[in-house]
Amino acid sequence: MRTYIITGATSGLGLATARCLAQEPDTKVILAVRDTIRGRRIAAELGQHVEVVELDLSSLDNIDAFLSSWQGNITGLINNAGVQIINETRFTKKERFEETFAVNHLAALKLTMGLLAFLGGGRVLFIGSGTHNPNNRTAIIFGFRGAKFTSIRNCADGLNNTGSIRQLGIDRYATSKFLNMVTTVELARRIPPERVSFFCLDPGIMAGTGLARTAPAPLRFVWAHFLPFAMKFLPDASTPTRSGKAAARIVTSKALEKQTGTIFSFDCQPSTRVWKSVFDAEIGRRVVDDSLNLLTGKQHH
Ligand SMILES: NC(=O)c1ccc[n+]([C@@H]2O[C@H](COP(=O)([O-])OP(=O)(O)OC[C@H]3O[C@@H](n4cnc5c(N)ncnc54)[C@H](OP(=O)(O)O)[C@@H]3O)[C@@H](O)[C@H]2O)c1
């Protein structure tokens, strides 16, 4: 039996990916979610080899509890869960880390490192976004200005940029996605593929998902009801179903197994729209080392 863990599998891309993987033969799918009631409803719908485990990525204690209870080999880990917070600055309850950074980047790294021993020969998939790239024209239309990375400490403190609360929120989101992409490339540098392979998917714009939940009501309406149709013909536009298929393919396909460190587009081809800083070895070293130090308490306020 192959085992896949998907975080944030209760909606959008995570749910679509879980749906694809649940249809694979000899496959167990673990929905690692914070809303276990919803998770169990989805698991019942997806089939008998789908299980639910509680995982709130905004709590390092909760991640530790998940890690210490985990047993068994893992074929693939999909770090899908993500938030975009554009109406306020929110900090995690205990460590007081800015939440976009904490959930999207730090939690994904902690989970990955904590599960490495179970992932022998397996794959890890991070989810990036075209918003990380300051030169991405579609993202610019939506107000993105690319990642604004200065240091891990500044990200944790929510200090990495300036602007309106909305601008801060989308800058933090773009930065967190940049960190997901940098982490993929850096872990692939550090860890040989015989041990674990690392991939990233830029899923394109998937209008209609829960990602816009902190946006004002009119914008949420447009995101949910208008954009899925209006955007169909843009080159960056995808759907959760399409990108979910790509995510499932990246963690299962034999043909892609040798491509550790690759950032894929939702057509399952290596993305040609990645900002060059993602591949900067010095940034990669700082991002992973400083994040690991933050997690082990070696970097203080
Ligand atoms: N939509 C897009 O256009 C787009 C574009 C590029 C990249 N992405 C990326 O795609 C991924 C999925 O996003 P989506 O668009 O599918 O959004 P979504 O529908 O909002 O799904 C996000 C998932 O993350 C979960 N989550 C949020 N905070 C969590 C926490 N603290 N602990 C555990 N789970 C948590 C949510 O669970 P709850 O339901 O319990 O909140 C939900 O299941 C994200 O990484 C996002 O950055 C999306």
XYZ file of C-alpha atoms and ligand atoms in Angstrom:
349
model
C 0.000 0.000 0.000
C 1.380 3.430 -0.926
C 0.665 6.199 1.560
C 0.202 9.896 0.757
C -0.328 12.686 3.265
C -2.047 15.882 2.077
C -2.322 18.936 4.300
C -5.313 21.237 3.945
C -7.309 18.657 2.005
C -10.715 20.057 2.975
C -11.082 22.385 -0.010
C -9.660 23.724 -3.256
C -6.443 22.212 -4.564
C -5.903 19.855 -1.608
C -9.341 18.294 -1.974
C -8.929 17.916 -5.737
C -5.522 16.258 -5.243
C -6.920 13.900 -2.592
C -9.737 12.973 -4.958
C -7.210 11.993 -7.676
C -4.957 10.015 -5.335
C -7.900 8.179 -3.769
C -8.625 6.697 -7.203
C -5.133 5.163 -7.508
C -4.880 1.428 -6.781
C -3.228 0.202 -3.548
C -3.131 3.718 -2.181
C -3.922 5.115 1.235
C -4.603 8.854 1.486
C -4.260 10.686 4.788
C -6.140 13.976 4.981
C -4.156 16.025 7.511
C -6.634 18.777 8.352
C -7.616 21.101 11.161
C -11.354 20.675 10.611
C -11.671 16.931 11.262
C -15.474 16.911 11.063
C -15.319 18.218 7.507
C -12.331 15.941 6.862
C -14.291 12.837 7.902
C -17.218 13.802 5.684
C -14.831 14.130 2.731
C -13.035 10.871 3.590
C -16.350 9.000 3.611
C -17.108 10.389 0.173
C -13.648 9.594 -1.266
C -13.489 5.919 -0.327
C -12.400 3.321 2.167
C -8.645 3.975 1.976
C -8.921 7.613 2.993
C -8.211 8.544 6.623
C -8.288 11.776 8.609
C -5.707 13.061 11.073
C -5.926 16.341 12.962
C -3.237 18.843 12.032
C -3.391 22.575 12.725
C -0.365 24.073 11.029
C -0.597 27.314 12.987
C 0.492 25.421 16.119
C 4.009 24.002 16.419
C 2.785 21.915 19.394
C 0.072 20.418 17.222
C 2.632 19.572 14.518
C 4.844 17.958 17.189
C 1.883 15.886 18.409
C 1.186 14.787 14.829
C 4.844 13.879 14.291
C 5.214 11.920 17.503
C 2.101 9.873 16.778
C 3.061 9.116 13.171
C 4.099 5.561 12.294
C 4.697 3.899 8.947
C 6.305 4.616 5.603
C 5.170 7.537 3.495
C 5.294 7.502 -0.304
C 4.501 11.187 -0.683
C 3.856 14.303 1.393
C 1.926 17.170 -0.190
C 2.405 20.434 1.670
C -0.710 22.066 0.263
C -2.329 23.987 3.136
C -2.042 27.728 2.794
C -3.581 31.022 3.841
C -3.721 34.528 2.459
C -4.629 37.092 5.120
C -5.401 40.525 3.686
C -7.638 42.125 6.317
C -5.370 42.162 9.389
C -1.982 41.112 10.746
C -2.406 37.814 12.577
C 0.124 36.044 14.778
C 0.175 32.404 15.900
C -1.042 31.927 19.475
C 2.039 30.607 21.219
C 5.170 31.614 19.297
C 3.638 34.848 17.924
C 4.864 34.248 14.369
C 3.077 36.094 11.570
C 0.485 33.520 10.467
C 0.939 33.536 6.664
C 4.643 32.846 7.108
C 4.035 30.342 9.928
C 1.401 28.232 8.147
C 2.561 28.461 4.531
C 6.313 28.119 5.056
C 7.509 27.289 8.577
C 4.928 24.560 9.258
C 5.549 22.933 5.865
C 9.302 22.847 6.529
C 8.843 21.493 10.063
C 6.462 18.782 8.877
C 8.797 17.800 6.040
C 11.881 17.569 8.253
C 9.933 15.678 10.920
C 8.695 13.098 8.407
C 11.967 12.655 6.460
C 12.817 9.421 8.253
C 9.537 7.885 7.035
C 9.919 9.131 3.467
C 12.716 6.807 2.301
C 12.679 6.904 -1.529
C 9.544 9.059 -1.410
C 8.578 12.500 -2.677
C 7.651 15.824 -1.110
C 5.585 18.358 -3.020
C 5.412 22.019 -2.034
C 2.892 24.407 -3.592
C 4.320 27.645 -4.966
C 2.612 30.463 -6.816
C 3.269 32.793 -9.726
C 2.692 35.665 -7.275
C 6.279 35.228 -5.979
C 7.638 36.679 -9.223
C 7.729 40.496 -9.425
C 7.691 40.205 -13.220
C 4.495 38.129 -13.445
C 2.067 40.354 -15.373
C -1.136 38.582 -14.304
C -0.130 38.763 -10.630
C 0.618 42.479 -11.057
C -2.981 43.050 -12.294
C -4.184 41.609 -8.969
C -1.907 43.984 -7.014
C 0.991 41.613 -6.322
C 4.525 43.014 -6.436
C 6.403 39.744 -5.954
C 8.174 38.369 -2.905
C 9.581 40.919 -0.461
C 12.039 38.700 1.364
C 14.538 40.393 3.657
C 15.135 37.827 6.412
C 13.389 34.923 8.115
C 13.330 36.916 11.368
C 11.502 39.805 9.665
C 9.007 37.387 8.070
C 8.315 35.822 11.474
C 7.762 39.257 12.998
C 5.586 40.408 10.085
C 8.010 43.246 9.344
C 9.134 42.380 5.860
C 7.414 45.199 3.948
C 5.282 48.315 4.001
C 1.942 49.460 2.582
C -1.787 49.195 3.238
C -3.031 46.212 5.253
C -4.144 44.574 1.996
C -0.762 45.191 0.367
C 1.039 43.813 3.444
C -1.151 40.710 3.262
C -0.525 39.982 -0.384
C 3.204 40.763 -0.058
C 3.387 38.293 2.847
C 1.538 35.696 0.796
C 3.836 36.151 -2.236
C 6.859 35.979 0.078
C 5.633 32.768 1.730
C 5.182 31.153 -1.685
C 8.687 32.287 -2.655
C 9.934 30.556 0.514
C 8.101 27.345 -0.495
C 9.861 27.427 -3.854
C 13.295 28.287 -2.419
C 12.870 25.490 0.159
C 12.106 22.941 -2.565
C 15.253 23.818 -4.483
C 17.450 23.991 -1.359
C 16.253 20.665 0.110
C 16.914 19.048 -3.275
C 20.480 20.420 -3.056
C 20.961 19.014 0.433
C 19.215 15.644 0.276
C 20.025 13.036 -2.377
C 17.039 11.827 -4.439
C 17.692 8.209 -3.423
C 16.627 9.377 0.041
C 13.831 11.842 -0.791
C 12.923 13.897 -3.898
C 11.529 17.423 -3.672
C 9.165 19.082 -6.120
C 7.109 22.229 -6.291
C 3.945 22.973 -8.251
C 2.885 26.416 -9.393
C -0.826 25.597 -9.723
C -1.751 28.775 -11.638
C -4.680 30.952 -10.636
C -7.512 28.736 -9.411
C -10.338 31.214 -8.888
C -13.172 30.084 -6.631
C -11.111 28.307 -3.932
C -11.228 29.249 -0.241
C -8.007 31.260 -0.514
C -9.845 34.594 -0.761
C -11.743 34.095 2.506
C -10.354 37.226 4.191
C -11.184 39.472 1.212
C -14.130 41.915 1.398
C -17.506 40.347 0.450
C -17.776 41.901 -3.068
C -14.286 40.663 -3.959
C -15.092 37.194 -2.602
C -18.177 37.152 -4.795
C -16.158 38.047 -7.891
C -13.487 35.425 -6.984
C -16.090 32.686 -6.461
C -18.644 33.398 -9.186
C -17.166 35.585 -11.909
C -13.431 34.906 -12.185
C -13.648 31.112 -12.718
C -15.372 31.869 -16.047
C -13.771 35.214 -16.908
C -10.234 33.886 -16.460
C -10.601 30.722 -18.493
C -8.594 32.084 -21.396
C -5.661 33.589 -19.474
C -2.431 31.573 -19.765
C -1.953 31.422 -15.949
C -5.505 30.300 -15.225
C -6.180 26.788 -14.047
C -8.774 25.026 -11.899
C -8.380 22.957 -8.704
C -9.331 19.865 -10.728
C -6.664 20.471 -13.360
C -3.912 21.451 -10.911
C -4.958 18.666 -8.520
C -4.346 16.170 -11.332
C -0.906 17.724 -11.862
C -0.113 17.494 -8.124
C -1.149 13.842 -8.032
C 0.904 13.128 -11.140
C 4.023 14.788 -9.703
C 3.962 12.531 -6.632
C 3.063 9.328 -8.485
C 4.544 9.412 -12.007
C 7.562 7.206 -12.670
C 8.545 9.491 -15.569
C 9.111 12.452 -13.202
C 10.994 10.583 -10.484
C 14.472 11.781 -11.516
C 13.591 15.476 -11.530
C 14.196 16.411 -7.896
C 14.334 20.187 -7.346
C 11.981 20.929 -10.258
C 9.250 23.550 -10.087
C 6.422 22.403 -12.303
C 3.667 24.342 -13.952
C 0.151 22.884 -13.905
C 0.774 21.345 -17.335
C 3.373 19.144 -15.560
C 6.224 20.758 -17.495
C 9.062 22.523 -15.650
C 7.836 26.078 -15.137
C 9.503 28.747 -17.264
C 8.103 31.527 -15.069
C 10.186 31.126 -11.940
C 11.993 34.204 -10.602
C 15.768 33.720 -10.724
C 16.172 34.418 -6.971
C 14.451 31.094 -6.258
C 17.613 29.359 -7.509
C 20.069 31.605 -5.601
C 22.129 29.212 -3.451
C 22.921 31.848 -0.806
C 19.225 32.712 -0.363
C 18.437 28.983 -0.223
C 21.009 28.394 2.504
C 19.757 31.348 4.578
C 16.086 30.453 4.200
C 16.472 26.847 5.298
C 19.143 27.373 7.994
C 17.428 30.392 9.561
C 14.013 28.700 9.455
C 15.402 25.574 11.123
C 17.084 27.759 13.742
C 13.807 29.566 14.363
C 12.076 26.214 14.824
C 14.666 24.997 17.310
C 14.588 28.274 19.228
C 18.135 29.283 18.250
C 16.883 32.542 16.706
C 15.279 34.782 19.293
C 13.203 37.959 19.196
N -6.146 29.572 -5.484
C -5.121 30.016 -6.175
O -5.287 30.766 -7.145
C -3.725 29.596 -5.811
C -2.678 30.012 -6.649
C -1.377 29.641 -6.356
C -1.133 28.848 -5.254
N -2.160 28.439 -4.444
C -1.824 27.587 -3.294
O -2.609 26.408 -3.333
C -2.726 25.884 -2.004
C -4.174 25.556 -1.728
O -4.930 26.755 -1.751
P -6.435 26.830 -2.286
O -6.479 27.867 -3.305
O -6.919 25.468 -2.580
O -7.148 27.457 -0.992
P -8.220 26.878 0.027
O -9.399 26.347 -0.708
O -8.432 27.971 1.017
O -7.464 25.671 0.728
C -6.505 25.877 1.729
C -6.499 24.711 2.691
O -5.515 24.988 3.701
C -6.079 24.705 4.963
N -5.492 25.465 6.054
C -5.430 26.803 6.214
N -4.852 27.103 7.395
C -4.549 25.930 7.992
C -3.952 25.577 9.229
N -3.568 26.500 10.129
N -3.787 24.265 9.512
C -4.187 23.318 8.646
N -4.780 23.587 7.466
C -4.952 24.877 7.147
C -7.556 25.064 4.805
O -8.277 24.414 5.831
P -9.623 25.083 6.481
O -10.684 24.830 5.473
O -9.778 24.342 7.766
O -9.343 26.533 6.666
C -7.838 24.518 3.407
O -8.124 23.141 3.467
C -2.139 26.949 -1.071
O -0.836 26.575 -0.714
C -2.114 28.196 -1.943
O -1.107 29.086 -1.544
C -3.444 28.800 -4.701
